Short mmCIF file of C-alpha atoms and ligand atoms in Angstrom, two decimals:
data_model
loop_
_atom_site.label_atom_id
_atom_site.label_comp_id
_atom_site.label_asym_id
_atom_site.label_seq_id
_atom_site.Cartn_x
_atom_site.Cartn_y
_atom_site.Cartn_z
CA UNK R 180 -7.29 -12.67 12.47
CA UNK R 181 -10.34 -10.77 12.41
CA UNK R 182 -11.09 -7.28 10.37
CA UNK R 183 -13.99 -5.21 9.21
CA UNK R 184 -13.90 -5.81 5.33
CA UNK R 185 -16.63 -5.73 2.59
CA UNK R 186 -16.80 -8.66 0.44
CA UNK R 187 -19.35 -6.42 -2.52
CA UNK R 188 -19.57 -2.86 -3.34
CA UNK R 189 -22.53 -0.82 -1.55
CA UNK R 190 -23.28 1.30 1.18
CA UNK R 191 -22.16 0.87 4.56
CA UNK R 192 -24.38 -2.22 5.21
CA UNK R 193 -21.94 -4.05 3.71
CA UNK R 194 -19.00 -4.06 6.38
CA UNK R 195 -18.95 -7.04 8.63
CA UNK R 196 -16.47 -8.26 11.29
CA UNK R 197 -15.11 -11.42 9.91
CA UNK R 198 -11.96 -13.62 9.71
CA UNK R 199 -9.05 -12.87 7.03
CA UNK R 200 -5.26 -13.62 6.12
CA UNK R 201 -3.01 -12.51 8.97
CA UNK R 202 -0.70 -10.09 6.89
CA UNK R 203 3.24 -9.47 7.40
CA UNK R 204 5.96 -6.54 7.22
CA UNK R 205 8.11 -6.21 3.98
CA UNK R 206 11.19 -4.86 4.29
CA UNK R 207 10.52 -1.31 5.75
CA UNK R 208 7.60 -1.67 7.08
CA UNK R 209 6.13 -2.51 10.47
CA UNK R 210 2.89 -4.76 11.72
CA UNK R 211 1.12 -3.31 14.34
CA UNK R 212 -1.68 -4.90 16.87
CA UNK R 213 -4.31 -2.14 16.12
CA UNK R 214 -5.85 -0.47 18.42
CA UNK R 215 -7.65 2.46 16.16
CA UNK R 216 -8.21 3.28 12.61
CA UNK R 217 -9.34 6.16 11.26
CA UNK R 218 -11.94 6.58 8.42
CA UNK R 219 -11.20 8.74 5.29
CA UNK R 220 -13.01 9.66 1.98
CA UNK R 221 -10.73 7.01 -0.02
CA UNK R 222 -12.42 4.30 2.32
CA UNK R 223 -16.19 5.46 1.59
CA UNK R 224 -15.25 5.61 -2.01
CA UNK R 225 -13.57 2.16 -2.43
CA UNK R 226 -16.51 0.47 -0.16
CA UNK R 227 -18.89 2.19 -2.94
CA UNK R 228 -17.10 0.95 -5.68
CA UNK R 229 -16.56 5.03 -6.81
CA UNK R 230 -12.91 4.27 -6.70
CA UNK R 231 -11.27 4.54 -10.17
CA UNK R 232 -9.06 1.67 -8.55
CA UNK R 233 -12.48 -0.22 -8.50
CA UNK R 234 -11.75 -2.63 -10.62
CA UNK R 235 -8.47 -3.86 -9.57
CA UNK R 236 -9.28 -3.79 -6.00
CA UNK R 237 -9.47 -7.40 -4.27
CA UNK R 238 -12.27 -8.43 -3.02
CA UNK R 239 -12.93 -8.85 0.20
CA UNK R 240 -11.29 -5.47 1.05
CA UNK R 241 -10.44 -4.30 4.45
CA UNK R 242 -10.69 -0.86 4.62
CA UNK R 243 -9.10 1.97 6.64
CA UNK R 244 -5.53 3.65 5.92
CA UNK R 245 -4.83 5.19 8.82
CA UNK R 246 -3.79 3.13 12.16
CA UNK R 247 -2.55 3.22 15.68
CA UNK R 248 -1.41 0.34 17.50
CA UNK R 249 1.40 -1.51 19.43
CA UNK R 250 3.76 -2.87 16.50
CA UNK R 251 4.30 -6.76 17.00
CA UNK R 252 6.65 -7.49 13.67
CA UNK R 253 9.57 -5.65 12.46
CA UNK R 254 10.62 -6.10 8.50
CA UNK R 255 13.67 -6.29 6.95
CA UNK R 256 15.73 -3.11 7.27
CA UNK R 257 13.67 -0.88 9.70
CA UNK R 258 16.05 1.00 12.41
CA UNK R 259 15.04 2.29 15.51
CA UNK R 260 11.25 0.58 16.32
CA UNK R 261 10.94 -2.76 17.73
CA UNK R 262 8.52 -5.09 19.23
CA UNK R 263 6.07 -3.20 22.02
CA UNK R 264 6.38 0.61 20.80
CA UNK R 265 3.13 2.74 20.19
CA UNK R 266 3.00 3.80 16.62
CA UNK R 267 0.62 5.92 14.05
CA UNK R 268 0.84 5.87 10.45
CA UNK R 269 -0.87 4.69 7.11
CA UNK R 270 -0.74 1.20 5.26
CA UNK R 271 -0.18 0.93 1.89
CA UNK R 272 -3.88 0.31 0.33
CA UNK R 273 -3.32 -1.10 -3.03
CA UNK R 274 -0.54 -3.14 -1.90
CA UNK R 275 -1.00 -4.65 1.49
CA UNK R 276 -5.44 -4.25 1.80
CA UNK R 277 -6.33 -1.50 4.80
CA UNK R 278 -6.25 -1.58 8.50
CA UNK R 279 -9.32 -2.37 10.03
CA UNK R 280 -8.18 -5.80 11.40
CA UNK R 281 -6.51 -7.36 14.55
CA UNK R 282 -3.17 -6.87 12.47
CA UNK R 283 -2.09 -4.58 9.70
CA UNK R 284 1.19 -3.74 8.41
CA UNK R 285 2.37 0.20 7.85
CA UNK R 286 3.87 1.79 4.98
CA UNK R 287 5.02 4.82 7.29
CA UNK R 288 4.44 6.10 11.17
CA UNK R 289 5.76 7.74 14.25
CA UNK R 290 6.52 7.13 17.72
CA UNK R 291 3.15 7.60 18.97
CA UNK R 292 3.80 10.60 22.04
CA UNK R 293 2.08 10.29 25.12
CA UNK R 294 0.10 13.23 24.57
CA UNK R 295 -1.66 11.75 21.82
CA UNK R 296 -4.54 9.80 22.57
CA UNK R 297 -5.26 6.29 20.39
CA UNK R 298 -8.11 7.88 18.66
CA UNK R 299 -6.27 10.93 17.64
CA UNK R 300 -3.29 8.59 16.17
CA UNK R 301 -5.21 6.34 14.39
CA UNK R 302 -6.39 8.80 12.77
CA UNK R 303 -3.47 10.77 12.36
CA UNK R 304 -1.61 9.40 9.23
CA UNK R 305 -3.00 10.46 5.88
CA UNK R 306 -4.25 13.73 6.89
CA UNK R 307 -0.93 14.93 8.54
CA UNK R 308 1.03 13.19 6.11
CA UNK R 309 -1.13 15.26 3.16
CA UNK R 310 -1.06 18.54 4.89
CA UNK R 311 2.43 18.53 5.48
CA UNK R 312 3.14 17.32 1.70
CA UNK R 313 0.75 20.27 0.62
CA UNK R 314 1.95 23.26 3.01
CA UNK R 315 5.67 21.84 1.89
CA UNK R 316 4.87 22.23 -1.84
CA UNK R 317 3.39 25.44 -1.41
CA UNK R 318 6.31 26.98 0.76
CA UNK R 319 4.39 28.14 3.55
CA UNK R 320 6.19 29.95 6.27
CA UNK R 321 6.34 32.20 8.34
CA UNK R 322 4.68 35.66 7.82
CA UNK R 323 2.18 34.08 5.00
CA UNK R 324 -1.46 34.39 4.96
CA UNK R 325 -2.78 30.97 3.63
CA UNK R 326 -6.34 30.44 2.90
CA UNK R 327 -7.55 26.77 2.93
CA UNK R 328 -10.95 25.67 1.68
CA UNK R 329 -12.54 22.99 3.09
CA UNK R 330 -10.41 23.65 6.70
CA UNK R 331 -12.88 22.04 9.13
CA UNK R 332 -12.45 18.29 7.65
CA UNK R 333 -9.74 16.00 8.15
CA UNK R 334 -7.21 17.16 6.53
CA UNK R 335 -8.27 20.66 6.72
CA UNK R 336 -8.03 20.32 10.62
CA UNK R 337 -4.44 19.24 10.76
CA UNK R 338 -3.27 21.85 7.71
CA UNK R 339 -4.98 25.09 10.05
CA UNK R 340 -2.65 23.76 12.76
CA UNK R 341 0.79 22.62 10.77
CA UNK R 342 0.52 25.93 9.14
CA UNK R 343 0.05 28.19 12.36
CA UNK R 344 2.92 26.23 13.90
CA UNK R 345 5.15 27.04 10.75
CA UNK R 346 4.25 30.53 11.24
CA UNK R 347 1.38 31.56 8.77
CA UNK R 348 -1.42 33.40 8.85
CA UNK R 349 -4.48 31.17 7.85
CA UNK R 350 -7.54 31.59 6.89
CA UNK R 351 -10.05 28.82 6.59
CA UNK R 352 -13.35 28.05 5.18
CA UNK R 353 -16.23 25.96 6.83
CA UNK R 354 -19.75 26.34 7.34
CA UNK R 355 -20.96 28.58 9.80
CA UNK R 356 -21.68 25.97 12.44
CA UNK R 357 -17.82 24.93 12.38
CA UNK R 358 -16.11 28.57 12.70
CA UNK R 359 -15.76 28.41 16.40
CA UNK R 360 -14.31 25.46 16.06
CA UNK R 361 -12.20 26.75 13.52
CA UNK R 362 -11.25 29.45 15.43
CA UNK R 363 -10.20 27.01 18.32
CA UNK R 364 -7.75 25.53 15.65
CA UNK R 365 -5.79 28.90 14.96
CA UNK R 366 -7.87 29.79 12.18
CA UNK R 367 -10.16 33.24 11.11
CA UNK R 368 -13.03 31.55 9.76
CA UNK R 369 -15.22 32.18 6.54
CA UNK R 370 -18.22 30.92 4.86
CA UNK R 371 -17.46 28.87 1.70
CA UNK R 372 -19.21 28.60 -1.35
CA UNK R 373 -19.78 31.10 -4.40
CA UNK R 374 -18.53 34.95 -3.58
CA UNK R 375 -15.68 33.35 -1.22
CA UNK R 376 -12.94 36.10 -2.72
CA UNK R 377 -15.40 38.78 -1.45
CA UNK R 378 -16.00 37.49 1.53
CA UNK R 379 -12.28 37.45 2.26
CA UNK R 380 -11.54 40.68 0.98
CA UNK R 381 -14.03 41.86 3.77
CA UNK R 382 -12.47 40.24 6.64
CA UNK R 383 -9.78 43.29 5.77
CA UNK R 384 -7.11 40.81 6.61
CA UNK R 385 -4.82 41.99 4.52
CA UNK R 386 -4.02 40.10 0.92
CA UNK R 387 -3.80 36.43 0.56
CA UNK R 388 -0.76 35.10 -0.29
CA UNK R 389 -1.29 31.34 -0.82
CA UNK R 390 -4.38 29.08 -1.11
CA UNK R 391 -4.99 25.17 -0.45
CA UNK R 392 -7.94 23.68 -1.98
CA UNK R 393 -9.10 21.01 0.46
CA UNK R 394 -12.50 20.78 -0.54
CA UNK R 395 -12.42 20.68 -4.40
CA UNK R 396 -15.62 22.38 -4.46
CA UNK R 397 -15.08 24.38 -7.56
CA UNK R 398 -13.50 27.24 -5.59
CA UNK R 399 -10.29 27.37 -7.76
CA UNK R 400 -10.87 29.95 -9.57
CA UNK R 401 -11.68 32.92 -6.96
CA UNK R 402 -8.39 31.35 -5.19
CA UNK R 403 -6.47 32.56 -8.46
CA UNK R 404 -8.27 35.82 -8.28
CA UNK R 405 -7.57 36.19 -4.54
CA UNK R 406 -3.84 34.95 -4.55
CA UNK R 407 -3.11 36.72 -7.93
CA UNK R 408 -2.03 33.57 -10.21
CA UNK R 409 -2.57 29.83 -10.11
CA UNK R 410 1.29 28.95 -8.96
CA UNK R 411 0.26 30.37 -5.42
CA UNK R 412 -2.92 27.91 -5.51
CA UNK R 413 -2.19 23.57 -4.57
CA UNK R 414 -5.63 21.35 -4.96
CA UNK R 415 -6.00 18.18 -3.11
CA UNK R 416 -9.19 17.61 -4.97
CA UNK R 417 -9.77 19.32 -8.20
CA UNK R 418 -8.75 18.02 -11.12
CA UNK R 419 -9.61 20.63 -13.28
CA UNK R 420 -6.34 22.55 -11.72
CA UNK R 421 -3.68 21.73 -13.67
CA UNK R 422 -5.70 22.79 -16.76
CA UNK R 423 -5.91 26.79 -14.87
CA UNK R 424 -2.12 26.10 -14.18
CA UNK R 425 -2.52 24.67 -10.30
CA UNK R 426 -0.77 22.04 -9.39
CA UNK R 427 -2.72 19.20 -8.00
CA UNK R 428 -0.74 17.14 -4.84
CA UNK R 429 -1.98 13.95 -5.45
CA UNK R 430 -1.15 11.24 -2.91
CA UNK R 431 1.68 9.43 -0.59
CA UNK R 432 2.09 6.29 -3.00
CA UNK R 433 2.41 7.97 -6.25
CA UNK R 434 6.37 8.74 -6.41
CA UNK R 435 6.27 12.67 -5.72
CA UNK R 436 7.72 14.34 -2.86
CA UNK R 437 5.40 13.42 -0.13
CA UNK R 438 4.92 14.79 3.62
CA UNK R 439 6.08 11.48 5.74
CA UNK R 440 8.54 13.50 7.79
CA UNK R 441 5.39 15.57 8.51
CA UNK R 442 4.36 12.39 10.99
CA UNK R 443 7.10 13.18 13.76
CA UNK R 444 7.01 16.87 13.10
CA UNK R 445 3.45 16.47 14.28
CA UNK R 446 4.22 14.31 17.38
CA UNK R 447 6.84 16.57 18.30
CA UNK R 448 3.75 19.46 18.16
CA UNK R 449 1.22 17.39 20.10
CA UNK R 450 4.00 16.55 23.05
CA UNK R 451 4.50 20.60 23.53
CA UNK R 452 0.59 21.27 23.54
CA UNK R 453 0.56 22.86 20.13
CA UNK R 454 -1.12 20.12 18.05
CA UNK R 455 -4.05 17.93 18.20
CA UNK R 456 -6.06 15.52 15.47
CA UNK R 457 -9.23 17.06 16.06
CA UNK R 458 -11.88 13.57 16.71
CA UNK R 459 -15.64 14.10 16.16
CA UNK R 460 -16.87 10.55 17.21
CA UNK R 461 -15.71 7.08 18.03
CA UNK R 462 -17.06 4.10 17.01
CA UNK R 463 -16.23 0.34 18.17
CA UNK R 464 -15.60 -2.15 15.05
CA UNK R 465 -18.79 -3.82 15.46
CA UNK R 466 -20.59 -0.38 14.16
CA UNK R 467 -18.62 0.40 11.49
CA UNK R 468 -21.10 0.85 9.01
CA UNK R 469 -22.25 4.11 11.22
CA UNK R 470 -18.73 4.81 11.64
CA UNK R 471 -18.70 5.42 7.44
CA UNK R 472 -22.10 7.01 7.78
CA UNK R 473 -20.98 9.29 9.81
CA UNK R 474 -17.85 10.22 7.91
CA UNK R 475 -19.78 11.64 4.96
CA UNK R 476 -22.37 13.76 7.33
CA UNK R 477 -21.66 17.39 8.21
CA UNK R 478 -20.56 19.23 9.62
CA UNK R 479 -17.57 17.49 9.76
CA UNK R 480 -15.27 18.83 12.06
CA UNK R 481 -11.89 16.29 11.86
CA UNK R 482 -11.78 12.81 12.08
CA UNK R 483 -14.42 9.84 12.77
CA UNK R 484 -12.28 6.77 14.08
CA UNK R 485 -13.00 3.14 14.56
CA UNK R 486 -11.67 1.75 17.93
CA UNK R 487 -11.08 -2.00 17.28
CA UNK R 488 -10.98 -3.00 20.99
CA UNK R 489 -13.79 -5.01 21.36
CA UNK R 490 -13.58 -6.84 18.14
CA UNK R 491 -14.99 -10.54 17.92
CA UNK R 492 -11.11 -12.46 18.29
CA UNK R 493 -9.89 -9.27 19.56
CA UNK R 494 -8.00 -9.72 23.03
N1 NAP D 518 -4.62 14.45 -2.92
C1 NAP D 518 -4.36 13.85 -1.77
O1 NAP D 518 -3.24 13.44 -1.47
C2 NAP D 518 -5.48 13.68 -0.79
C3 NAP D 518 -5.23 13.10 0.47
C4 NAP D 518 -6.29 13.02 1.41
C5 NAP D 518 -7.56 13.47 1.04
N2 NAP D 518 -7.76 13.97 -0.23
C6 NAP D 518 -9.07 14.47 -0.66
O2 NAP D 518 -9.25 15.72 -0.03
C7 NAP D 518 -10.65 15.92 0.21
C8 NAP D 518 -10.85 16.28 1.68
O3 NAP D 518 -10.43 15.21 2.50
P1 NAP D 518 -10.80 15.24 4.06
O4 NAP D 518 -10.27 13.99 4.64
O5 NAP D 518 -10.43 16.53 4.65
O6 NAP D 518 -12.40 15.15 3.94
P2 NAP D 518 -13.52 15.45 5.06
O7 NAP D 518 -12.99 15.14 6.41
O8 NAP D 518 -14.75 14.77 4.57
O9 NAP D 518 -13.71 17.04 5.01
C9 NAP D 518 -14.22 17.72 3.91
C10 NAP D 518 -14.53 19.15 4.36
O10 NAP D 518 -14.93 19.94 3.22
C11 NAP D 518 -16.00 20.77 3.64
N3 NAP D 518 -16.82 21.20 2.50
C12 NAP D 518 -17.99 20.66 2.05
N4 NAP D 518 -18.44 21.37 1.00
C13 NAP D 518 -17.56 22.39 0.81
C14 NAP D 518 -17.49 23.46 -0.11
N5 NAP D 518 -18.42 23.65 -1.07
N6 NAP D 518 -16.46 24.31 -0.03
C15 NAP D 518 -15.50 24.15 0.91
N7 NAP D 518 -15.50 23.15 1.82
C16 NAP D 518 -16.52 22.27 1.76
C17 NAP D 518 -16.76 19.92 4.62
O11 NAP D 518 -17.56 20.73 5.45
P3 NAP D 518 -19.07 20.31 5.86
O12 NAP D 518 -19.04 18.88 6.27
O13 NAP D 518 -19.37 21.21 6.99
O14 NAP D 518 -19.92 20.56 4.67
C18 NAP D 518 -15.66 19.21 5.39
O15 NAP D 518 -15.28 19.92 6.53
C19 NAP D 518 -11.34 14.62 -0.21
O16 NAP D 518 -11.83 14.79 -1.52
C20 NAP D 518 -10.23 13.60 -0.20
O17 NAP D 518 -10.48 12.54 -1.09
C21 NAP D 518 -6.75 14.09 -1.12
#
């Protein structure tokens, strides 16, 4: 098959389209015939080598964790998918390589739901499965007022929405160019950055009763002062939190209660109108190197997403 992959550390110059080892499903997982992928943080910092999984990482890499496609392969064990169905999910990175190829195989996914466009899907995985895993560990429901820093990105995006549906009040922090679109997610939005607790004091919307720390912009601290104590505070990104007593969510693949189930939930959303993976630009595979340029620029507002249509060995 063919894949975007880097064969050296470096900027995004060093993607290129060419041929690699057709993978296949292990028991419980699927292989799909891609159709999108979607481009996260994780993939800028393993193609710069900032990974701390640098130096175990297998060179060439494919990048991209996040895929939609039409699955092709069925392992051992999996109920209920077959050969032909639309799917989203994520691949398992550190086992199985990423997804920017003809093929890859997924660690989890949904039915993909008409409503949901490719792009959206493929770039649906990590962040709903992360949202969900967060929103779960923090107990949002209904009649809470969340704040989320860093609500505009990827993840953000999908956690403004998950949470409204649930039944929370959220808050959420972006720069000022992105609060409309903020707004058009469900959210009441706020400047981040230094005096953020003051800022949301002044919105007079009442007291916050949870926080999520997208961003892990050194915010953690006026989230304690704002939620009253560091158990109603979760950081994606900070790892000073568990030294000020927040817990830090850490990721799908390392054993602890993760946000999978969050995958349907979402589909179910999308297919009654009330969810979307919000997609700032599309890219085909033979520009990916703009397509991970872009993903570090803001503002970013949701997702950038590779379409792999027109790949070289593509059909
Ligand atoms: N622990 C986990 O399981 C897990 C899973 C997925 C991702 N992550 C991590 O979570 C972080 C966010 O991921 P993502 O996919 O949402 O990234 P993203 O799409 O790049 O979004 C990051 C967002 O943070 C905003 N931001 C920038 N500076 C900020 C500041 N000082 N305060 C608050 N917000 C700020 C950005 O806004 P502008 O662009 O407008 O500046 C952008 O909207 C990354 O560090 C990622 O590695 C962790």
């Amino acid at each position: 098959m063919f894949a975007v992959q880097f064969d050296r550390f470096g900027g995004p110059e060093v993607l290129a389209i060419g041929p690699a080892a057709d993978p296949h499903p292990g028991p419980g997982e699927v292989r799909i015939n891609v159709r999108t992928v979607g481009v996260s943080p994780v993939d800028i910092a393993l193609r710069a080598g900032a990974s701390p999984s640098r130096d175990s990482l297998a060179l060439p890499h494919i990048p991209g964790v996040d895929a939609a496609g039409v699955i092709d392969e069925v392992g051992a064990g999996v109920d209920g998918f077959s050969a032909g169905d639309e799917v989203f999910g994520s691949v398992d990175v550190a086992r199985l390589g990423g997804a920017s190829a003809q093929f890859a195989v997924l660690a989890f996914w949904a039915a993909k739901p008409a409503s949901m466009s490719w792009e959206e899907a493929g770039a649906a995985g990590t962040s709903v499965e992360t949202a969900t895993r967060a929103l779960d560990l923090l107990g949002v429901g209904e009649g809470t007022t969340l704040l989320i820093d860093g609500a505009a990105g990827g993840v953000g995006s999908v956690a403004v929405q998950l949470a409204t549906a649930r039944g929370a009040r959220v808050i959420g922090t972006a720069r000022p160019e992105s609060h409309t679109f903020l707004a058009g997610l469900g959210a009441i939005p706020v400047a981040y950055g230094p005096g953020l607790a003051e800022r949301v004091r002044a919105l007079g919307a009442g007291p916050v009763g949870l926080a999520l720390d997208v961003a892990g912009a050194g915010a953690l601290e006026e989230l304690i002062a704002l939620t009253g104590g560091p158990a109603a505070v979760v950081t994606l990104a900070d790892f000073t939190g568990p030294g000020r007593g927040v817990r830090l969510s850490r990721g799908q693949y390392g054993g602890e209660p993760d946000g999978r189930h969050g995958l349907a939930a979402a589909a179910a959303l999308s297919s009654r109108g009330r969810f979307r993976v919000p997609v700032r630009e599309v890219f085909p595979a033979a520009r990916a190197a703009e397509a991970h340029a872009a993903a570090i620029r803001g503002p970013r507002q949701g997702k950038i997403v590779i379409d792999l249509a027109g790949m070289p060995g593509g059909d």
